[in-house]
Amino acid sequence: MNSCDIINKTKRKTPLSYEEIQWFINEYTNGNIPDYQVSAWLMAVCLNSLTDEETFALTDVMKKSGDILDLSAVSGITVDKHSTGGVGDKTSLIIGPIAAACGVYVPKMSGRGLGHTGGTIDKLESISGYRTDIPFEEFISIVNRTGFSIVSQSGKLCPADKKLYALRNATGTVDSIPLICASIMSKKLAMNADCILLDVKYGSGAFMKTIEDARKLADIMTRIGTMAGKKCSAIATDMNIPLGKNIGNALEVAEAVEILQGRTKGRLYDLCIELSAEMLRLAGKGDTEKCRQLAENAVSDGKALEIFAETIELQGGDSRITEDISRLPQPLYSHKVCASKSGKIIGMDSEEVGMTSLMLGAGRAVKSADIDMSAGIVLERECGDTVQNGEHILTLYSSSVSDFSEAEARILKAITIE
Ligand code: URA
């Protein structure tokens, strides 16, 4: 086999065999094929796509490039959930405890944030003492005790994806449905839960800009997961506006606690119930209606909050935050932002809201940057609300930025009032 034949085949839309994809990806991962040849192939994939069989082969080879988790010591059905990333998306912190409260096991590995979207691991690390890097045996033992644990993703999963993703970022080849599918599904399949739920975001700041593309990605990911022997389903959700009212690490943990306390309803709560119900349905707990009821009960009877507190405690964190959110990192500075005219709020550009939060210190512009756990934004009003000129619509928080003028100008541009 040689790389030029492989590039030419994809350029001419001639399907590659499993063996050809295996050879190409493994040789690249081992350093035997140069970046420029793989870049050419990635661009051919972006332009010509791949068949389902090729996408499955790519996913499978990437999955097998590193460790595959052994979850056999978990005492029941395991369910994993993946979101393709969004501003204010703290659903993992909420639906894990809800699903666990209903009798399924949620062993979850998550990543850190980069750019305008936050990472679940960063959010959890805003809880004083919370350990995200724990031995695998301890992770499994916590999952068996409470039904739920989130730790940082093992560095040994999918080395092929790590190398390819860095190359895609540098060569304008990220936005290809089969490549995104293989990248996400190889990691999910290496995590090896029995059931996988995929939450594919569309809109501002998401990889997929339209609901049609999000559905295409959701469909292919479900097909690949099913071909790999998993129970798998996917939903497409709107990311044109931020999810929930808080953006920023400690602020998002606080909002997750409020949802689990049953004190906050609305779009975020509804989505969490929908996602939890789908996780329960995949795990065989009943039909959608029954699973929705189970999920709602887990919030209203306090069981999900109890599980969140117990898991935090077992991971060394201050579980008292589940009773008193003021124990989370508090910002040194705050600034109220007011509407610049009267009218109805008809848009809040997620990506720009995420970038404003990053400016306040809540995110990372580069991988090595430090995060201000207390920083972020609280949206006091939401899309569809009518506001008056001068009315307080949101608050900016930071411990690292005290002059809010740039952040205020940016976020005011992100909010459309008509
Ligand atoms: N997230 C991933 O892990 N990979 C992609 O290609 C896109 C989003």
CSV table of C-alpha atoms and ligand atoms in Angstrom, one decimal:
chain,number,residue,atom,x,y,z
A,1,MET,CA,0.0,0.0,0.0
A,2,ASN,CA,1.1,3.6,-0.5
A,3,SER,CA,-0.3,6.9,0.6
A,4,CYS,CA,-0.6,8.4,-2.9
A,5,ASP,CA,-3.0,5.5,-4.0
A,6,ILE,CA,-5.1,6.2,-0.9
A,7,ILE,CA,-5.2,10.0,-1.5
A,8,ASN,CA,-6.1,9.4,-5.2
A,9,LYS,CA,-8.9,6.9,-4.4
A,10,THR,CA,-10.6,9.3,-2.1
A,11,LYS,CA,-10.0,12.1,-4.6
A,12,ARG,CA,-11.8,10.0,-7.2
A,13,LYS,CA,-14.6,8.8,-4.8
A,14,THR,CA,-13.4,5.2,-5.0
A,15,PRO,CA,-14.1,3.6,-1.6
A,16,LEU,CA,-11.2,2.5,0.6
A,17,SER,CA,-11.1,-0.9,2.2
A,18,TYR,CA,-10.9,-1.4,5.9
A,19,GLU,CA,-7.3,-2.6,5.5
A,20,GLU,CA,-6.3,0.5,3.5
A,21,ILE,CA,-7.7,2.8,6.2
A,22,GLN,CA,-6.1,0.8,8.9
A,23,TRP,CA,-2.7,0.9,7.2
A,24,PHE,CA,-2.9,4.7,6.5
A,25,ILE,CA,-4.1,5.7,10.0
A,26,ASN,CA,-1.8,3.4,11.9
A,27,GLU,CA,1.3,4.4,9.8
A,28,TYR,CA,0.4,8.1,10.4
A,29,THR,CA,0.0,7.6,14.1
A,30,ASN,CA,3.3,5.8,14.3
A,31,GLY,CA,5.1,8.7,12.5
A,32,ASN,CA,5.7,6.9,9.2
A,33,ILE,CA,3.5,9.1,6.9
A,34,PRO,CA,4.2,12.8,6.8
A,35,ASP,CA,1.5,15.4,7.7
A,36,TYR,CA,1.3,16.8,4.2
A,37,GLN,CA,0.1,13.5,2.7
A,38,VAL,CA,-2.5,13.0,5.5
A,39,SER,CA,-3.6,16.7,5.0
A,40,ALA,CA,-4.2,16.0,1.3
A,41,TRP,CA,-6.3,13.0,2.2
A,42,LEU,CA,-8.3,14.9,4.9
A,43,MET,CA,-9.1,17.6,2.3
A,44,ALA,CA,-10.2,15.0,-0.2
A,45,VAL,CA,-12.6,13.7,2.6
A,46,CYS,CA,-13.9,17.2,3.2
A,47,LEU,CA,-14.7,17.6,-0.4
A,48,ASN,CA,-15.9,14.1,-1.3
A,49,SER,CA,-17.0,12.6,2.0
A,50,LEU,CA,-16.8,8.9,2.9
A,51,THR,CA,-19.2,6.0,2.7
A,52,ASP,CA,-20.7,4.6,6.0
A,53,GLU,CA,-18.4,1.6,5.7
A,54,GLU,CA,-15.3,3.8,5.3
A,55,THR,CA,-16.5,6.0,8.3
A,56,PHE,CA,-17.0,2.9,10.4
A,57,ALA,CA,-13.5,1.7,9.5
A,58,LEU,CA,-11.9,5.0,10.3
A,59,THR,CA,-13.8,5.1,13.6
A,60,ASP,CA,-12.8,1.6,14.5
A,61,VAL,CA,-9.1,2.0,13.6
A,62,MET,CA,-8.9,5.2,15.6
A,63,LYS,CA,-10.7,3.6,18.6
A,64,LYS,CA,-8.2,0.7,18.5
A,65,SER,CA,-5.2,3.1,18.4
A,66,GLY,CA,-5.2,3.3,22.2
A,67,ASP,CA,-6.8,2.0,25.4
A,68,ILE,CA,-10.4,0.7,25.4
A,69,LEU,CA,-11.9,1.0,28.9
A,70,ASP,CA,-13.0,-2.2,30.7
A,71,LEU,CA,-16.3,-1.3,32.4
A,72,SER,CA,-17.1,-4.9,33.2
A,73,ALA,CA,-16.7,-4.2,37.0
A,74,VAL,CA,-19.6,-1.7,36.9
A,75,SER,CA,-22.7,-3.4,38.5
A,76,GLY,CA,-25.3,-2.6,35.8
A,77,ILE,CA,-26.1,-1.0,32.4
A,78,THR,CA,-23.7,1.9,31.6
A,79,VAL,CA,-24.8,5.0,29.7
A,80,ASP,CA,-22.6,7.7,28.3
A,81,LYS,CA,-23.7,11.1,26.9
A,82,HIS,CA,-21.8,13.3,24.5
A,83,SER,CA,-22.5,16.9,23.6
A,84,THR,CA,-20.8,18.4,20.6
A,85,GLY,CA,-20.2,21.6,22.7
A,86,GLY,CA,-22.0,24.7,23.4
A,87,VAL,CA,-22.1,27.9,25.4
A,88,GLY,CA,-23.5,27.5,28.9
A,89,ASP,CA,-23.9,23.7,28.4
A,90,LYS,CA,-23.8,22.2,31.9
A,91,THR,CA,-26.1,19.3,31.1
A,92,SER,CA,-23.6,16.6,32.0
A,93,LEU,CA,-23.5,17.8,35.7
A,94,ILE,CA,-27.3,17.5,35.8
A,95,ILE,CA,-28.2,14.5,33.8
A,96,GLY,CA,-25.6,12.1,35.2
A,97,PRO,CA,-27.0,12.4,38.8
A,98,ILE,CA,-30.6,12.2,37.4
A,99,ALA,CA,-29.9,9.0,35.4
A,100,ALA,CA,-28.0,7.5,38.3
A,101,ALA,CA,-30.9,8.3,40.6
A,102,CYS,CA,-33.1,6.2,38.3
A,103,GLY,CA,-30.9,3.1,38.5
A,104,VAL,CA,-28.4,3.4,35.5
A,105,TYR,CA,-24.7,3.8,35.8
A,106,VAL,CA,-23.0,6.9,34.3
A,107,PRO,CA,-19.2,6.5,34.1
A,108,LYS,CA,-18.2,9.7,32.3
A,109,MET,CA,-14.9,11.0,31.0
A,110,SER,CA,-14.9,14.7,29.9
A,111,GLY,CA,-12.5,17.3,28.6
A,112,ARG,CA,-11.4,20.9,29.3
A,113,GLY,CA,-12.7,23.9,27.5
A,114,LEU,CA,-11.0,25.8,24.6
A,115,GLY,CA,-12.1,29.0,22.9
A,116,HIS,CA,-15.7,30.1,23.4
A,117,THR,CA,-17.0,26.8,24.8
A,118,GLY,CA,-16.4,25.6,28.4
A,119,GLY,CA,-15.3,22.2,29.5
A,120,THR,CA,-17.1,20.0,32.1
A,121,ILE,CA,-13.8,19.2,33.8
A,122,ASP,CA,-13.0,22.9,34.3
A,123,LYS,CA,-16.5,23.4,35.7
A,124,LEU,CA,-16.1,20.6,38.3
A,125,GLU,CA,-12.6,21.9,39.3
A,126,SER,CA,-14.3,25.1,40.4
A,127,ILE,CA,-15.6,23.0,43.4
A,128,SER,CA,-12.9,23.2,46.1
A,129,GLY,CA,-11.0,20.0,46.4
A,130,TYR,CA,-12.7,18.1,43.6
A,131,ARG,CA,-10.3,15.6,42.0
A,132,THR,CA,-10.9,14.9,38.3
A,133,ASP,CA,-7.7,12.9,37.8
A,134,ILE,CA,-8.2,9.7,39.8
A,135,PRO,CA,-7.1,6.1,39.3
A,136,PHE,CA,-9.4,4.1,37.1
A,137,GLU,CA,-10.2,1.6,40.0
A,138,GLU,CA,-11.4,4.5,42.2
A,139,PHE,CA,-13.5,5.9,39.3
A,140,ILE,CA,-15.2,2.5,38.9
A,141,SER,CA,-15.7,2.2,42.7
A,142,ILE,CA,-17.4,5.7,42.8
A,143,VAL,CA,-19.6,4.7,39.9
A,144,ASN,CA,-20.6,1.5,41.8
A,145,ARG,CA,-21.3,3.5,45.0
A,146,THR,CA,-23.3,6.5,43.6
A,147,GLY,CA,-24.1,5.5,40.0
A,148,PHE,CA,-22.2,8.5,38.6
A,149,SER,CA,-18.7,9.9,38.3
A,150,ILE,CA,-17.0,12.3,35.9
A,151,VAL,CA,-13.2,12.3,35.6
A,152,SER,CA,-10.8,13.8,33.0
A,153,GLN,CA,-10.3,11.9,29.8
A,154,SER,CA,-7.5,9.4,30.0
A,155,GLY,CA,-4.5,10.5,27.9
A,156,LYS,CA,-4.2,7.0,26.5
A,157,LEU,CA,-7.5,7.0,24.6
A,158,CYS,CA,-7.4,7.4,20.8
A,159,PRO,CA,-3.9,8.7,20.2
A,160,ALA,CA,-4.7,8.6,16.5
A,161,ASP,CA,-7.6,11.1,17.0
A,162,LYS,CA,-5.3,13.4,19.0
A,163,LYS,CA,-2.8,13.6,16.2
A,164,LEU,CA,-5.4,13.9,13.4
A,165,TYR,CA,-7.5,16.5,15.2
A,166,ALA,CA,-4.4,18.8,15.7
A,167,LEU,CA,-3.7,18.4,12.0
A,168,ARG,CA,-7.3,19.1,11.0
A,169,ASN,CA,-7.3,22.3,13.1
A,170,ALA,CA,-4.2,23.5,11.3
A,171,THR,CA,-5.4,22.6,7.7
A,172,GLY,CA,-9.0,23.8,7.6
A,173,THR,CA,-10.4,20.2,7.6
A,174,VAL,CA,-12.4,20.2,10.9
A,175,ASP,CA,-15.8,20.7,9.3
A,176,SER,CA,-16.4,17.4,7.6
A,177,ILE,CA,-19.3,15.2,8.9
A,178,PRO,CA,-17.5,11.8,8.5
A,179,LEU,CA,-14.3,13.2,10.1
A,180,ILE,CA,-16.2,14.7,13.1
A,181,CYS,CA,-18.2,11.5,13.4
A,182,ALA,CA,-15.1,9.3,13.5
A,183,SER,CA,-13.3,11.7,15.9
A,184,ILE,CA,-16.2,11.8,18.4
A,185,MET,CA,-17.4,8.1,18.0
A,186,SER,CA,-13.8,6.6,18.3
A,187,LYS,CA,-13.5,8.3,21.8
A,188,LYS,CA,-17.0,7.3,22.8
A,189,LEU,CA,-16.6,3.7,21.7
A,190,ALA,CA,-13.2,3.5,23.5
A,191,MET,CA,-15.0,4.7,26.6
A,192,ASN,CA,-17.1,1.6,26.0
A,193,ALA,CA,-20.5,2.2,27.8
A,194,ASP,CA,-23.4,0.0,26.8
A,195,CYS,CA,-25.5,2.9,25.6
A,196,ILE,CA,-24.4,6.2,24.0
A,197,LEU,CA,-26.6,9.3,23.7
A,198,LEU,CA,-25.4,12.1,21.4
A,199,ASP,CA,-26.5,15.7,21.8
A,200,VAL,CA,-25.6,17.4,18.5
A,201,LYS,CA,-25.7,21.1,18.7
A,202,TYR,CA,-26.5,23.5,15.8
A,203,GLY,CA,-26.3,27.2,15.4
A,204,SER,CA,-23.9,30.0,16.4
A,205,GLY,CA,-20.7,28.7,17.8
A,206,ALA,CA,-21.5,25.0,17.1
A,207,PHE,CA,-19.7,22.9,14.5
A,208,MET,CA,-23.0,22.4,12.6
A,209,LYS,CA,-24.6,25.7,11.6
A,210,THR,CA,-27.9,24.3,10.5
A,211,ILE,CA,-30.4,21.8,11.9
A,212,GLU,CA,-30.2,19.8,8.6
A,213,ASP,CA,-26.4,19.3,9.0
A,214,ALA,CA,-26.8,18.5,12.7
A,215,ARG,CA,-29.4,15.8,11.8
A,216,LYS,CA,-27.0,14.4,9.2
A,217,LEU,CA,-24.2,14.2,11.8
A,218,ALA,CA,-26.6,12.8,14.4
A,219,ASP,CA,-27.8,10.1,12.0
A,220,ILE,CA,-24.3,8.9,10.9
A,221,MET,CA,-23.1,8.9,14.5
A,222,THR,CA,-26.1,6.7,15.5
A,223,ARG,CA,-25.5,4.4,12.6
A,224,ILE,CA,-21.7,4.0,13.4
A,225,GLY,CA,-22.5,3.4,17.1
A,226,THR,CA,-25.1,0.8,16.2
A,227,MET,CA,-22.7,-0.9,13.7
A,228,ALA,CA,-20.2,-1.1,16.7
A,229,GLY,CA,-22.8,-3.0,18.7
A,230,LYS,CA,-23.9,-0.2,21.0
A,231,LYS,CA,-27.4,1.1,21.8
A,232,CYS,CA,-27.1,4.5,20.4
A,233,SER,CA,-29.4,7.5,19.7
A,234,ALA,CA,-28.9,11.2,19.0
A,235,ILE,CA,-30.8,14.4,19.2
A,236,ALA,CA,-30.1,17.8,17.6
A,237,THR,CA,-30.4,20.8,19.9
A,238,ASP,CA,-30.4,24.6,19.3
A,239,MET,CA,-27.3,26.4,20.3
A,240,ASN,CA,-28.1,29.7,18.6
A,241,ILE,CA,-28.7,31.1,22.1
A,242,PRO,CA,-26.7,30.1,25.3
A,243,LEU,CA,-28.1,27.2,27.3
A,244,GLY,CA,-29.4,28.4,30.7
A,245,LYS,CA,-28.7,31.8,32.4
A,246,ASN,CA,-25.2,31.3,33.7
A,247,ILE,CA,-22.0,31.1,31.6
A,248,GLY,CA,-18.6,30.5,33.4
A,249,ASN,CA,-17.3,27.6,35.5
A,250,ALA,CA,-18.5,28.2,39.1
A,251,LEU,CA,-21.5,30.0,37.8
A,252,GLU,CA,-22.5,27.0,35.8
A,253,VAL,CA,-22.0,24.6,38.7
A,254,ALA,CA,-24.3,26.9,40.7
A,255,GLU,CA,-27.0,26.8,38.0
A,256,ALA,CA,-26.7,23.0,37.9
A,257,VAL,CA,-27.3,22.8,41.6
A,258,GLU,CA,-30.3,25.1,41.3
A,259,ILE,CA,-31.8,22.8,38.6
A,260,LEU,CA,-31.1,19.7,40.7
A,261,GLN,CA,-32.7,21.5,43.7
A,262,GLY,CA,-35.8,21.8,41.6
A,263,ARG,CA,-35.7,25.6,42.0
A,264,THR,CA,-35.1,26.5,38.3
A,265,LYS,CA,-37.3,25.4,35.4
A,266,GLY,CA,-37.2,26.5,31.7
A,267,ARG,CA,-35.3,25.5,28.6
A,268,LEU,CA,-32.2,24.0,30.4
A,269,TYR,CA,-34.4,22.0,32.8
A,270,ASP,CA,-36.6,20.7,29.9
A,271,LEU,CA,-33.5,19.7,27.9
A,272,CYS,CA,-32.0,17.9,30.9
A,273,ILE,CA,-35.2,16.0,31.4
A,274,GLU,CA,-35.4,15.1,27.7
A,275,LEU,CA,-31.7,13.9,27.7
A,276,SER,CA,-32.1,12.0,30.9
A,277,ALA,CA,-35.3,10.3,29.7
A,278,GLU,CA,-33.5,9.2,26.5
A,279,MET,CA,-30.6,7.8,28.5
A,280,LEU,CA,-33.1,5.8,30.6
A,281,ARG,CA,-35.0,4.6,27.5
A,282,LEU,CA,-31.7,3.4,25.9
A,283,ALA,CA,-30.9,1.5,29.2
A,284,GLY,CA,-34.3,-0.2,29.0
A,285,LYS,CA,-36.1,1.6,31.8
A,286,GLY,CA,-39.3,2.0,29.8
A,287,ASP,CA,-40.9,4.1,27.1
A,288,THR,CA,-40.1,7.8,26.7
A,289,GLU,CA,-43.1,9.0,28.8
A,290,LYS,CA,-42.3,6.7,31.7
A,291,CYS,CA,-38.6,7.6,31.6
A,292,ARG,CA,-39.5,11.4,31.5
A,293,GLN,CA,-41.6,10.8,34.7
A,294,LEU,CA,-38.8,8.9,36.4
A,295,ALA,CA,-36.3,11.8,35.5
A,296,GLU,CA,-38.7,14.4,36.8
A,297,ASN,CA,-39.3,12.5,40.0
A,298,ALA,CA,-35.5,12.2,40.6
A,299,VAL,CA,-35.3,16.0,40.7
A,300,SER,CA,-38.5,16.6,42.7
A,301,ASP,CA,-37.7,14.0,45.4
A,302,GLY,CA,-34.1,15.3,45.8
A,303,LYS,CA,-32.4,12.0,45.0
A,304,ALA,CA,-30.4,13.4,42.0
A,305,LEU,CA,-29.1,16.2,44.2
A,306,GLU,CA,-28.1,13.7,46.9
A,307,ILE,CA,-26.2,11.7,44.3
A,308,PHE,CA,-24.4,14.8,43.0
A,309,ALA,CA,-23.4,15.7,46.6
A,310,GLU,CA,-22.2,12.1,47.4
A,311,THR,CA,-20.1,11.9,44.2
A,312,ILE,CA,-18.5,15.3,44.9
A,313,GLU,CA,-17.6,14.1,48.4
A,314,LEU,CA,-16.1,10.9,47.2
A,315,GLN,CA,-14.0,12.8,44.7
A,316,GLY,CA,-12.7,15.0,47.5
A,317,GLY,CA,-14.8,18.1,46.8
A,318,ASP,CA,-16.7,20.4,49.1
A,319,SER,CA,-20.2,18.8,48.8
A,320,ARG,CA,-21.7,21.7,50.9
A,321,ILE,CA,-22.0,23.6,47.6
A,322,THR,CA,-25.1,21.6,46.9
A,323,GLU,CA,-26.8,23.3,49.9
A,324,ASP,CA,-25.0,26.7,49.7
A,325,ILE,CA,-23.8,27.8,46.3
A,326,SER,CA,-22.0,30.8,47.9
A,327,ARG,CA,-19.3,28.3,48.9
A,328,LEU,CA,-18.2,28.3,45.2
A,329,PRO,CA,-15.5,30.7,44.1
A,330,GLN,CA,-16.8,34.3,44.3
A,331,PRO,CA,-15.7,37.1,41.9
A,332,LEU,CA,-13.9,40.2,43.1
A,333,TYR,CA,-15.6,42.4,40.6
A,334,SER,CA,-19.0,42.7,38.9
A,335,HIS,CA,-20.7,45.0,36.4
A,336,LYS,CA,-24.3,45.4,35.6
A,337,VAL,CA,-25.1,45.7,31.9
A,338,CYS,CA,-28.3,47.5,30.8
A,339,ALA,CA,-30.4,47.5,27.6
A,340,SER,CA,-29.3,50.2,25.2
A,341,LYS,CA,-32.9,50.5,23.8
A,342,SER,CA,-36.4,49.4,24.5
A,343,GLY,CA,-37.9,46.4,22.7
A,344,LYS,CA,-38.0,42.6,22.5
A,345,ILE,CA,-34.8,40.5,22.9
A,346,ILE,CA,-34.8,38.5,19.6
A,347,GLY,CA,-31.2,37.1,19.6
A,348,MET,CA,-28.3,36.4,21.9
A,349,ASP,CA,-25.4,35.2,19.7
A,350,SER,CA,-23.9,32.2,21.6
A,351,GLU,CA,-20.4,32.4,20.2
A,352,GLU,CA,-20.1,36.1,21.0
A,353,VAL,CA,-21.5,35.5,24.6
A,354,GLY,CA,-18.9,32.7,24.9
A,355,MET,CA,-16.1,35.0,23.7
A,356,THR,CA,-17.2,37.7,26.2
A,357,SER,CA,-17.0,35.1,29.0
A,358,LEU,CA,-13.5,34.1,27.7
A,359,MET,CA,-12.4,37.8,27.9
A,360,LEU,CA,-13.5,37.9,31.5
A,361,GLY,CA,-11.2,35.0,32.3
A,362,ALA,CA,-13.7,32.1,32.2
A,363,GLY,CA,-12.1,30.4,29.2
A,364,ARG,CA,-8.9,29.6,27.5
A,365,ALA,CA,-7.7,31.3,24.3
A,366,VAL,CA,-4.8,28.7,24.2
A,367,LYS,CA,-4.6,25.3,25.7
A,368,SER,CA,-2.1,26.3,28.4
A,369,ALA,CA,-4.0,29.3,29.7
A,370,ASP,CA,-5.2,29.6,33.3
A,371,ILE,CA,-8.9,30.0,34.1
A,372,ASP,CA,-10.6,32.4,36.5
A,373,MET,CA,-13.2,30.0,38.1
A,374,SER,CA,-15.3,32.9,39.4
A,375,ALA,CA,-15.6,34.7,36.0
A,376,GLY,CA,-18.6,34.7,33.7
A,377,ILE,CA,-21.9,36.1,32.8
A,378,VAL,CA,-25.4,35.8,34.4
A,379,LEU,CA,-28.2,36.6,31.9
A,380,GLU,CA,-31.0,38.2,33.9
A,381,ARG,CA,-33.3,38.3,30.9
A,382,GLU,CA,-33.8,35.8,28.1
A,383,CYS,CA,-34.7,35.7,24.4
A,384,GLY,CA,-38.4,36.7,23.9
A,385,ASP,CA,-38.4,39.1,26.9
A,386,THR,CA,-39.5,42.7,26.4
A,387,VAL,CA,-37.1,45.2,28.0
A,388,GLN,CA,-36.9,48.9,28.6
A,389,ASN,CA,-34.0,51.2,27.6
A,390,GLY,CA,-31.7,51.3,30.7
A,391,GLU,CA,-33.1,48.1,32.2
A,392,HIS,CA,-30.6,45.7,33.8
A,393,ILE,CA,-30.4,42.7,31.5
A,394,LEU,CA,-27.2,40.8,32.5
A,395,THR,CA,-24.2,40.9,34.9
A,396,LEU,CA,-20.5,40.4,34.1
A,397,TYR,CA,-18.3,38.8,36.8
A,398,SER,CA,-14.5,38.5,37.1
A,399,SER,CA,-11.7,38.3,39.5
A,400,SER,CA,-9.0,39.0,36.9
A,401,VAL,CA,-10.6,41.9,34.9
A,402,SER,CA,-11.9,45.0,36.7
A,403,ASP,CA,-12.4,47.3,33.6
A,404,PHE,CA,-15.5,45.8,32.0
A,405,SER,CA,-15.8,48.3,29.1
A,406,GLU,CA,-14.6,46.0,26.3
A,407,ALA,CA,-16.6,43.1,27.5
A,408,GLU,CA,-19.7,45.2,27.9
A,409,ALA,CA,-19.4,46.5,24.3
A,410,ARG,CA,-18.9,43.0,22.9
A,411,ILE,CA,-21.9,41.5,24.7
A,412,LEU,CA,-24.2,44.4,23.8
A,413,LYS,CA,-23.4,43.7,20.2
A,414,ALA,CA,-24.3,40.0,20.7
A,415,ILE,CA,-27.8,40.9,21.9
A,416,THR,CA,-30.4,41.9,19.4
A,417,ILE,CA,-33.2,44.0,20.7
A,418,GLU,CA,-36.0,45.0,18.2
B,1,URA,N1,-15.2,17.2,18.8
B,1,URA,C1,-14.4,16.2,18.6
B,1,URA,O1,-13.9,15.5,19.5
B,1,URA,N2,-13.9,16.0,17.3
B,1,URA,C2,-14.3,16.7,16.2
B,1,URA,O2,-13.9,16.5,15.1
B,1,URA,C3,-15.3,17.8,16.5
B,1,URA,C4,-15.7,18.0,17.7
